[in-house]
Amino acid sequence: AAIRTIIRGIIGRDINTIVDQVTSKQWYEVPGEIMATVAVTLEDYFADLQSFLRDVAFLLAAKESLHFVWVTYVTKLLQTKSWAKEGFGEVIDEDIEVLQECFNEYIEPAVVQQYCDRLYELKGLFEAKDSNEAFENFSVLLRHGFTTAMLKKRIQNIDISSSEASSLMSEANE
């Protein structure tokens, strides 16, 4: 509980300030730069944490940091109105690469990959061109803790008819 408080409190403030820039003009213009700033910030904190936490406690702190960054980033993506802007998917790809590079140094790569896979699936939902593609990504995301309410807006913005969107939402809820 103390580690979670440190991550969400002290580190979280800095991370939130940086991640708030996701989907900004700068985010599009220099792909990966905002996530690189997150990585540098975390590496600075991690150097301090490693000096006074035991290995197991540090690993928990690193995992909690990964989870916090992921939730903060995904929340920001789900709130954006510019998800269909050209280059959106490429910037997410760059951010995922930076995220992996940062966290793979501290956490088992398989754990980091699970978080990155969810981002790729979310990106797939953002980029879905038809109801089948949307349903596939939507279903996977629901199995991994996303809620219908979180994803509903994205489904409504896919270039499919409103009846297809309603059907997709109904099928996914079953």
mmCIF file with all atom_site columns, C-alpha atoms in Angstrom:
data_model
loop_
_atom_site.group_PDB
_atom_site.id
_atom_site.type_symbol
_atom_site.label_atom_id
_atom_site.label_alt_id
_atom_site.label_comp_id
_atom_site.label_asym_id
_atom_site.label_entity_id
_atom_site.label_seq_id
_atom_site.pdbx_PDB_ins_code
_atom_site.Cartn_x
_atom_site.Cartn_y
_atom_site.Cartn_z
_atom_site.occupancy
_atom_site.B_iso_or_equiv
_atom_site.pdbx_formal_charge
_atom_site.auth_seq_id
_atom_site.auth_comp_id
_atom_site.auth_asym_id
_atom_site.auth_atom_id
_atom_site.pdbx_PDB_model_num
ATOM 1   C CA . ALA A 1 1   ? 0.000   0.000   0.000   1.00 0.00 ? 1   ALA A CA 1
ATOM 2   C CA . ALA A 1 2   ? 2.886   2.375   0.753   1.00 0.00 ? 2   ALA A CA 1
ATOM 3   C CA . ILE A 1 3   ? 4.402   1.769   -2.678  1.00 0.00 ? 3   ILE A CA 1
ATOM 4   C CA . ARG A 1 4   ? 1.080   2.463   -4.381  1.00 0.00 ? 4   ARG A CA 1
ATOM 5   C CA . THR A 1 5   ? 0.783   5.721   -2.400  1.00 0.00 ? 5   THR A CA 1
ATOM 6   C CA . ILE A 1 6   ? 4.277   6.788   -3.490  1.00 0.00 ? 6   ILE A CA 1
ATOM 7   C CA . ILE A 1 7   ? 3.605   5.963   -7.132  1.00 0.00 ? 7   ILE A CA 1
ATOM 8   C CA . ARG A 1 8   ? 0.159   7.553   -7.310  1.00 0.00 ? 8   ARG A CA 1
ATOM 9   C CA . GLY A 1 9   ? 1.061   10.517  -5.154  1.00 0.00 ? 9   GLY A CA 1
ATOM 10  C CA . ILE A 1 10  ? 4.564   11.733  -5.761  1.00 0.00 ? 10  ILE A CA 1
ATOM 11  C CA . ILE A 1 11  ? 5.418   10.124  -9.106  1.00 0.00 ? 11  ILE A CA 1
ATOM 12  C CA . GLY A 1 12  ? 1.829   10.301  -10.316 1.00 0.00 ? 12  GLY A CA 1
ATOM 13  C CA . ARG A 1 13  ? 1.732   14.095  -10.212 1.00 0.00 ? 13  ARG A CA 1
ATOM 14  C CA . ASP A 1 14  ? 4.704   14.342  -12.554 1.00 0.00 ? 14  ASP A CA 1
ATOM 15  C CA . ILE A 1 15  ? 3.425   11.610  -14.856 1.00 0.00 ? 15  ILE A CA 1
ATOM 16  C CA . ASN A 1 16  ? -0.070  13.137  -15.050 1.00 0.00 ? 16  ASN A CA 1
ATOM 17  C CA . THR A 1 17  ? 1.390   16.500  -16.020 1.00 0.00 ? 17  THR A CA 1
ATOM 18  C CA . ILE A 1 18  ? 3.345   14.903  -18.858 1.00 0.00 ? 18  ILE A CA 1
ATOM 19  C CA . VAL A 1 19  ? 0.617   12.516  -20.065 1.00 0.00 ? 19  VAL A CA 1
ATOM 20  C CA . ASP A 1 20  ? -1.866  15.415  -20.174 1.00 0.00 ? 20  ASP A CA 1
ATOM 21  C CA . GLN A 1 21  ? 0.023   16.427  -23.329 1.00 0.00 ? 21  GLN A CA 1
ATOM 22  C CA . VAL A 1 22  ? -0.958  13.208  -25.128 1.00 0.00 ? 22  VAL A CA 1
ATOM 23  C CA . THR A 1 23  ? -3.050  14.043  -28.212 1.00 0.00 ? 23  THR A CA 1
ATOM 24  C CA . SER A 1 24  ? -1.722  17.635  -28.157 1.00 0.00 ? 24  SER A CA 1
ATOM 25  C CA . LYS A 1 25  ? -0.164  19.252  -31.193 1.00 0.00 ? 25  LYS A CA 1
ATOM 26  C CA . GLN A 1 26  ? 3.302   18.393  -29.828 1.00 0.00 ? 26  GLN A CA 1
ATOM 27  C CA . TRP A 1 27  ? 2.293   14.729  -29.424 1.00 0.00 ? 27  TRP A CA 1
ATOM 28  C CA . TYR A 1 28  ? 1.496   14.535  -33.147 1.00 0.00 ? 28  TYR A CA 1
ATOM 29  C CA . GLU A 1 29  ? 4.449   16.598  -34.323 1.00 0.00 ? 29  GLU A CA 1
ATOM 30  C CA . VAL A 1 30  ? 7.167   14.704  -32.452 1.00 0.00 ? 30  VAL A CA 1
ATOM 31  C CA . PRO A 1 31  ? 6.003   11.085  -32.020 1.00 0.00 ? 31  PRO A CA 1
ATOM 32  C CA . GLY A 1 32  ? 7.387   9.427   -28.930 1.00 0.00 ? 32  GLY A CA 1
ATOM 33  C CA . GLU A 1 33  ? 8.705   12.619  -27.331 1.00 0.00 ? 33  GLU A CA 1
ATOM 34  C CA . ILE A 1 34  ? 6.060   12.847  -24.625 1.00 0.00 ? 34  ILE A CA 1
ATOM 35  C CA . MET A 1 35  ? 6.417   9.174   -23.722 1.00 0.00 ? 35  MET A CA 1
ATOM 36  C CA . ALA A 1 36  ? 10.213  9.633   -23.759 1.00 0.00 ? 36  ALA A CA 1
ATOM 37  C CA . THR A 1 37  ? 9.754   12.400  -21.190 1.00 0.00 ? 37  THR A CA 1
ATOM 38  C CA . VAL A 1 38  ? 7.689   9.965   -19.106 1.00 0.00 ? 38  VAL A CA 1
ATOM 39  C CA . ALA A 1 39  ? 10.505  7.403   -19.425 1.00 0.00 ? 39  ALA A CA 1
ATOM 40  C CA . VAL A 1 40  ? 13.217  9.862   -18.365 1.00 0.00 ? 40  VAL A CA 1
ATOM 41  C CA . THR A 1 41  ? 11.090  10.971  -15.407 1.00 0.00 ? 41  THR A CA 1
ATOM 42  C CA . LEU A 1 42  ? 10.522  7.372   -14.327 1.00 0.00 ? 42  LEU A CA 1
ATOM 43  C CA . GLU A 1 43  ? 14.173  6.449   -14.737 1.00 0.00 ? 43  GLU A CA 1
ATOM 44  C CA . ASP A 1 44  ? 15.097  9.339   -12.457 1.00 0.00 ? 44  ASP A CA 1
ATOM 45  C CA . TYR A 1 45  ? 12.609  8.177   -9.824  1.00 0.00 ? 45  TYR A CA 1
ATOM 46  C CA . PHE A 1 46  ? 13.653  4.550   -10.279 1.00 0.00 ? 46  PHE A CA 1
ATOM 47  C CA . ALA A 1 47  ? 17.311  5.430   -9.584  1.00 0.00 ? 47  ALA A CA 1
ATOM 48  C CA . ASP A 1 48  ? 16.208  6.924   -6.255  1.00 0.00 ? 48  ASP A CA 1
ATOM 49  C CA . LEU A 1 49  ? 13.853  4.054   -5.440  1.00 0.00 ? 49  LEU A CA 1
ATOM 50  C CA . GLN A 1 50  ? 16.502  1.418   -6.177  1.00 0.00 ? 50  GLN A CA 1
ATOM 51  C CA . SER A 1 51  ? 18.797  3.026   -3.635  1.00 0.00 ? 51  SER A CA 1
ATOM 52  C CA . PHE A 1 52  ? 16.406  2.471   -0.724  1.00 0.00 ? 52  PHE A CA 1
ATOM 53  C CA . LEU A 1 53  ? 14.021  -0.327  -1.719  1.00 0.00 ? 53  LEU A CA 1
ATOM 54  C CA . ARG A 1 54  ? 14.850  -4.005  -1.692  1.00 0.00 ? 54  ARG A CA 1
ATOM 55  C CA . ASP A 1 55  ? 14.649  -5.869  -4.996  1.00 0.00 ? 55  ASP A CA 1
ATOM 56  C CA . VAL A 1 56  ? 11.143  -7.222  -4.428  1.00 0.00 ? 56  VAL A CA 1
ATOM 57  C CA . ALA A 1 57  ? 9.791   -3.849  -3.264  1.00 0.00 ? 57  ALA A CA 1
ATOM 58  C CA . PHE A 1 58  ? 11.429  -2.099  -6.201  1.00 0.00 ? 58  PHE A CA 1
ATOM 59  C CA . LEU A 1 59  ? 9.904   -4.595  -8.629  1.00 0.00 ? 59  LEU A CA 1
ATOM 60  C CA . LEU A 1 60  ? 6.479   -3.883  -7.111  1.00 0.00 ? 60  LEU A CA 1
ATOM 61  C CA . ALA A 1 61  ? 7.113   -0.139  -7.496  1.00 0.00 ? 61  ALA A CA 1
ATOM 62  C CA . ALA A 1 62  ? 8.146   -0.586  -11.135 1.00 0.00 ? 62  ALA A CA 1
ATOM 63  C CA . LYS A 1 63  ? 5.049   -2.698  -11.874 1.00 0.00 ? 63  LYS A CA 1
ATOM 64  C CA . GLU A 1 64  ? 2.788   -0.192  -10.129 1.00 0.00 ? 64  GLU A CA 1
ATOM 65  C CA . SER A 1 65  ? 4.424   2.564   -12.199 1.00 0.00 ? 65  SER A CA 1
ATOM 66  C CA . LEU A 1 66  ? 3.776   0.641   -15.416 1.00 0.00 ? 66  LEU A CA 1
ATOM 67  C CA . HIS A 1 67  ? 0.151   0.174   -14.446 1.00 0.00 ? 67  HIS A CA 1
ATOM 68  C CA . PHE A 1 68  ? -0.221  3.832   -13.491 1.00 0.00 ? 68  PHE A CA 1
ATOM 69  C CA . VAL A 1 69  ? 1.333   5.099   -16.737 1.00 0.00 ? 69  VAL A CA 1
ATOM 70  C CA . TRP A 1 70  ? -0.791  2.697   -18.772 1.00 0.00 ? 70  TRP A CA 1
ATOM 71  C CA . VAL A 1 71  ? -4.074  3.676   -17.080 1.00 0.00 ? 71  VAL A CA 1
ATOM 72  C CA . THR A 1 72  ? -3.263  7.384   -17.334 1.00 0.00 ? 72  THR A CA 1
ATOM 73  C CA . TYR A 1 73  ? -2.315  7.074   -21.011 1.00 0.00 ? 73  TYR A CA 1
ATOM 74  C CA . VAL A 1 74  ? -5.329  4.953   -21.963 1.00 0.00 ? 74  VAL A CA 1
ATOM 75  C CA . THR A 1 75  ? -7.680  7.305   -20.116 1.00 0.00 ? 75  THR A CA 1
ATOM 76  C CA . LYS A 1 76  ? -6.263  10.231  -22.074 1.00 0.00 ? 76  LYS A CA 1
ATOM 77  C CA . LEU A 1 77  ? -6.634  8.356   -25.374 1.00 0.00 ? 77  LEU A CA 1
ATOM 78  C CA . LEU A 1 78  ? -10.242 7.444   -24.595 1.00 0.00 ? 78  LEU A CA 1
ATOM 79  C CA . GLN A 1 79  ? -11.038 11.088  -23.833 1.00 0.00 ? 79  GLN A CA 1
ATOM 80  C CA . THR A 1 80  ? -9.631  12.477  -27.068 1.00 0.00 ? 80  THR A CA 1
ATOM 81  C CA . LYS A 1 81  ? -11.819 13.765  -29.836 1.00 0.00 ? 81  LYS A CA 1
ATOM 82  C CA . SER A 1 82  ? -8.988  13.707  -32.372 1.00 0.00 ? 82  SER A CA 1
ATOM 83  C CA . TRP A 1 83  ? -8.475  9.948   -32.504 1.00 0.00 ? 83  TRP A CA 1
ATOM 84  C CA . ALA A 1 84  ? -9.147  9.838   -36.241 1.00 0.00 ? 84  ALA A CA 1
ATOM 85  C CA . LYS A 1 85  ? -6.504  12.463  -37.010 1.00 0.00 ? 85  LYS A CA 1
ATOM 86  C CA . GLU A 1 86  ? -3.847  11.344  -39.473 1.00 0.00 ? 86  GLU A CA 1
ATOM 87  C CA . GLY A 1 87  ? -0.855  9.882   -37.706 1.00 0.00 ? 87  GLY A CA 1
ATOM 88  C CA . PHE A 1 88  ? -2.741  8.883   -34.544 1.00 0.00 ? 88  PHE A CA 1
ATOM 89  C CA . GLY A 1 89  ? -1.866  5.187   -34.842 1.00 0.00 ? 89  GLY A CA 1
ATOM 90  C CA . GLU A 1 90  ? 1.772   5.865   -35.715 1.00 0.00 ? 90  GLU A CA 1
ATOM 91  C CA . VAL A 1 91  ? 2.208   8.025   -32.613 1.00 0.00 ? 91  VAL A CA 1
ATOM 92  C CA . ILE A 1 92  ? 0.699   5.275   -30.458 1.00 0.00 ? 92  ILE A CA 1
ATOM 93  C CA . ASP A 1 93  ? 3.144   2.787   -32.023 1.00 0.00 ? 93  ASP A CA 1
ATOM 94  C CA . GLU A 1 94  ? 6.056   5.074   -31.165 1.00 0.00 ? 94  GLU A CA 1
ATOM 95  C CA . ASP A 1 95  ? 4.767   5.535   -27.601 1.00 0.00 ? 95  ASP A CA 1
ATOM 96  C CA . ILE A 1 96  ? 4.454   1.769   -27.157 1.00 0.00 ? 96  ILE A CA 1
ATOM 97  C CA . GLU A 1 97  ? 8.039   1.294   -28.312 1.00 0.00 ? 97  GLU A CA 1
ATOM 98  C CA . VAL A 1 98  ? 9.291   3.895   -25.818 1.00 0.00 ? 98  VAL A CA 1
ATOM 99  C CA . LEU A 1 99  ? 7.165   2.371   -23.043 1.00 0.00 ? 99  LEU A CA 1
ATOM 100 C CA . GLN A 1 100 ? 8.578   -1.100  -23.733 1.00 0.00 ? 100 GLN A CA 1
ATOM 101 C CA . GLU A 1 101 ? 12.146  0.123   -23.865 1.00 0.00 ? 101 GLU A CA 1
ATOM 102 C CA . CYS A 1 102 ? 11.753  1.926   -20.549 1.00 0.00 ? 102 CYS A CA 1
ATOM 103 C CA . PHE A 1 103 ? 10.013  -0.790  -18.561 1.00 0.00 ? 103 PHE A CA 1
ATOM 104 C CA . ASN A 1 104 ? 11.761  -3.852  -20.041 1.00 0.00 ? 104 ASN A CA 1
ATOM 105 C CA . GLU A 1 105 ? 14.854  -2.715  -18.160 1.00 0.00 ? 105 GLU A CA 1
ATOM 106 C CA . TYR A 1 106 ? 13.057  -3.095  -14.814 1.00 0.00 ? 106 TYR A CA 1
ATOM 107 C CA . ILE A 1 107 ? 10.215  -5.610  -15.296 1.00 0.00 ? 107 ILE A CA 1
ATOM 108 C CA . GLU A 1 108 ? 9.952   -8.971  -17.029 1.00 0.00 ? 108 GLU A CA 1
ATOM 109 C CA . PRO A 1 109 ? 9.366   -8.212  -20.724 1.00 0.00 ? 109 PRO A CA 1
ATOM 110 C CA . ALA A 1 110 ? 6.360   -10.582 -20.809 1.00 0.00 ? 110 ALA A CA 1
ATOM 111 C CA . VAL A 1 111 ? 4.555   -8.415  -18.229 1.00 0.00 ? 111 VAL A CA 1
ATOM 112 C CA . VAL A 1 112 ? 5.339   -5.242  -20.156 1.00 0.00 ? 112 VAL A CA 1
ATOM 113 C CA . GLN A 1 113 ? 4.195   -6.911  -23.383 1.00 0.00 ? 113 GLN A CA 1
ATOM 114 C CA . GLN A 1 114 ? 0.751   -7.622  -21.894 1.00 0.00 ? 114 GLN A CA 1
ATOM 115 C CA . TYR A 1 115 ? 0.213   -3.912  -21.309 1.00 0.00 ? 115 TYR A CA 1
ATOM 116 C CA . CYS A 1 116 ? 1.520   -3.084  -24.781 1.00 0.00 ? 116 CYS A CA 1
ATOM 117 C CA . ASP A 1 117 ? -0.766  -5.686  -26.348 1.00 0.00 ? 117 ASP A CA 1
ATOM 118 C CA . ARG A 1 118 ? -3.784  -3.944  -24.803 1.00 0.00 ? 118 ARG A CA 1
ATOM 119 C CA . LEU A 1 119 ? -2.580  -0.665  -26.325 1.00 0.00 ? 119 LEU A CA 1
ATOM 120 C CA . TYR A 1 120 ? -2.277  -2.316  -29.745 1.00 0.00 ? 120 TYR A CA 1
ATOM 121 C CA . GLU A 1 121 ? -5.822  -3.667  -29.362 1.00 0.00 ? 121 GLU A CA 1
ATOM 122 C CA . LEU A 1 122 ? -7.092  -0.234  -28.357 1.00 0.00 ? 122 LEU A CA 1
ATOM 123 C CA . LYS A 1 123 ? -5.303  1.237   -31.367 1.00 0.00 ? 123 LYS A CA 1
ATOM 124 C CA . GLY A 1 124 ? -7.031  -1.429  -33.476 1.00 0.00 ? 124 GLY A CA 1
ATOM 125 C CA . LEU A 1 125 ? -10.400 -0.286  -32.166 1.00 0.00 ? 125 LEU A CA 1
ATOM 126 C CA . PHE A 1 126 ? -9.537  3.326   -32.973 1.00 0.00 ? 126 PHE A CA 1
ATOM 127 C CA . GLU A 1 127 ? -8.524  2.310   -36.498 1.00 0.00 ? 127 GLU A CA 1
ATOM 128 C CA . ALA A 1 128 ? -11.325 -0.194  -37.162 1.00 0.00 ? 128 ALA A CA 1
ATOM 129 C CA . LYS A 1 129 ? -12.824 0.224   -40.614 1.00 0.00 ? 129 LYS A CA 1
ATOM 130 C CA . ASP A 1 130 ? -15.799 -2.085  -40.226 1.00 0.00 ? 130 ASP A CA 1
ATOM 131 C CA . SER A 1 131 ? -17.946 -3.761  -37.596 1.00 0.00 ? 131 SER A CA 1
ATOM 132 C CA . ASN A 1 132 ? -16.073 -7.104  -37.759 1.00 0.00 ? 132 ASN A CA 1
ATOM 133 C CA . GLU A 1 133 ? -12.731 -5.480  -37.076 1.00 0.00 ? 133 GLU A CA 1
ATOM 134 C CA . ALA A 1 134 ? -14.263 -3.312  -34.343 1.00 0.00 ? 134 ALA A CA 1
ATOM 135 C CA . PHE A 1 135 ? -15.978 -6.289  -32.712 1.00 0.00 ? 135 PHE A CA 1
ATOM 136 C CA . GLU A 1 136 ? -12.765 -8.310  -32.616 1.00 0.00 ? 136 GLU A CA 1
ATOM 137 C CA . ASN A 1 137 ? -10.819 -5.543  -30.858 1.00 0.00 ? 137 ASN A CA 1
ATOM 138 C CA . PHE A 1 138 ? -13.769 -4.535  -28.675 1.00 0.00 ? 138 PHE A CA 1
ATOM 139 C CA . SER A 1 139 ? -14.257 -8.105  -27.446 1.00 0.00 ? 139 SER A CA 1
ATOM 140 C CA . VAL A 1 140 ? -10.595 -8.546  -26.588 1.00 0.00 ? 140 VAL A CA 1
ATOM 141 C CA . LEU A 1 141 ? -10.546 -5.258  -24.681 1.00 0.00 ? 141 LEU A CA 1
ATOM 142 C CA . LEU A 1 142 ? -13.654 -6.238  -22.706 1.00 0.00 ? 142 LEU A CA 1
ATOM 143 C CA . ARG A 1 143 ? -11.953 -9.482  -21.674 1.00 0.00 ? 143 ARG A CA 1
ATOM 144 C CA . HIS A 1 144 ? -9.046  -7.423  -20.349 1.00 0.00 ? 144 HIS A CA 1
ATOM 145 C CA . GLY A 1 145 ? -10.993 -5.132  -18.049 1.00 0.00 ? 145 GLY A CA 1
ATOM 146 C CA . PHE A 1 146 ? -12.214 -2.374  -20.302 1.00 0.00 ? 146 PHE A CA 1
ATOM 147 C CA . THR A 1 147 ? -15.897 -1.594  -19.874 1.00 0.00 ? 147 THR A CA 1
ATOM 148 C CA . THR A 1 148 ? -18.572 -1.032  -22.483 1.00 0.00 ? 148 THR A CA 1
ATOM 149 C CA . ALA A 1 149 ? -19.040 2.499   -21.143 1.00 0.00 ? 149 ALA A CA 1
ATOM 150 C CA . MET A 1 150 ? -15.337 3.255   -21.690 1.00 0.00 ? 150 MET A CA 1
ATOM 151 C CA . LEU A 1 151 ? -15.408 2.057   -25.284 1.00 0.00 ? 151 LEU A CA 1
ATOM 152 C CA . LYS A 1 152 ? -18.911 3.072   -26.358 1.00 0.00 ? 152 LYS A CA 1
ATOM 153 C CA . LYS A 1 153 ? -17.872 6.467   -27.737 1.00 0.00 ? 153 LYS A CA 1
ATOM 154 C CA . ARG A 1 154 ? -15.182 4.847   -29.899 1.00 0.00 ? 154 ARG A CA 1
ATOM 155 C CA . ILE A 1 155 ? -17.677 2.361   -31.342 1.00 0.00 ? 155 ILE A CA 1
ATOM 156 C CA . GLN A 1 156 ? -20.053 5.184   -32.219 1.00 0.00 ? 156 GLN A CA 1
ATOM 157 C CA . ASN A 1 157 ? -17.275 6.978   -34.100 1.00 0.00 ? 157 ASN A CA 1
ATOM 158 C CA . ILE A 1 158 ? -16.335 4.040   -36.323 1.00 0.00 ? 158 ILE A CA 1
ATOM 159 C CA . ASP A 1 159 ? -17.534 4.431   -39.886 1.00 0.00 ? 159 ASP A CA 1
ATOM 160 C CA . ILE A 1 160 ? -20.370 1.919   -39.559 1.00 0.00 ? 160 ILE A CA 1
ATOM 161 C CA . SER A 1 161 ? -24.105 2.383   -39.438 1.00 0.00 ? 161 SER A CA 1
ATOM 162 C CA . SER A 1 162 ? -25.788 3.103   -36.115 1.00 0.00 ? 162 SER A CA 1
ATOM 163 C CA . SER A 1 163 ? -27.585 -0.261  -36.316 1.00 0.00 ? 163 SER A CA 1
ATOM 164 C CA . GLU A 1 164 ? -24.228 -2.029  -36.766 1.00 0.00 ? 164 GLU A CA 1
ATOM 165 C CA . ALA A 1 165 ? -22.832 -0.083  -33.795 1.00 0.00 ? 165 ALA A CA 1
ATOM 166 C CA . SER A 1 166 ? -25.844 -1.032  -31.650 1.00 0.00 ? 166 SER A CA 1
ATOM 167 C CA . SER A 1 167 ? -25.525 -4.651  -32.708 1.00 0.00 ? 167 SER A CA 1
ATOM 168 C CA . LEU A 1 168 ? -21.827 -4.611  -31.907 1.00 0.00 ? 168 LEU A CA 1
ATOM 169 C CA . MET A 1 169 ? -22.491 -3.202  -28.432 1.00 0.00 ? 169 MET A CA 1
ATOM 170 C CA . SER A 1 170 ? -25.204 -5.820  -27.799 1.00 0.00 ? 170 SER A CA 1
ATOM 171 C CA . GLU A 1 171 ? -23.050 -8.734  -28.977 1.00 0.00 ? 171 GLU A CA 1
ATOM 172 C CA . ALA A 1 172 ? -20.093 -7.570  -26.929 1.00 0.00 ? 172 ALA A CA 1
ATOM 173 C CA . ASN A 1 173 ? -22.215 -7.345  -23.785 1.00 0.00 ? 173 ASN A CA 1
ATOM 174 C CA . GLU A 1 174 ? -23.319 -10.971 -24.107 1.00 0.00 ? 174 GLU A CA 1
#
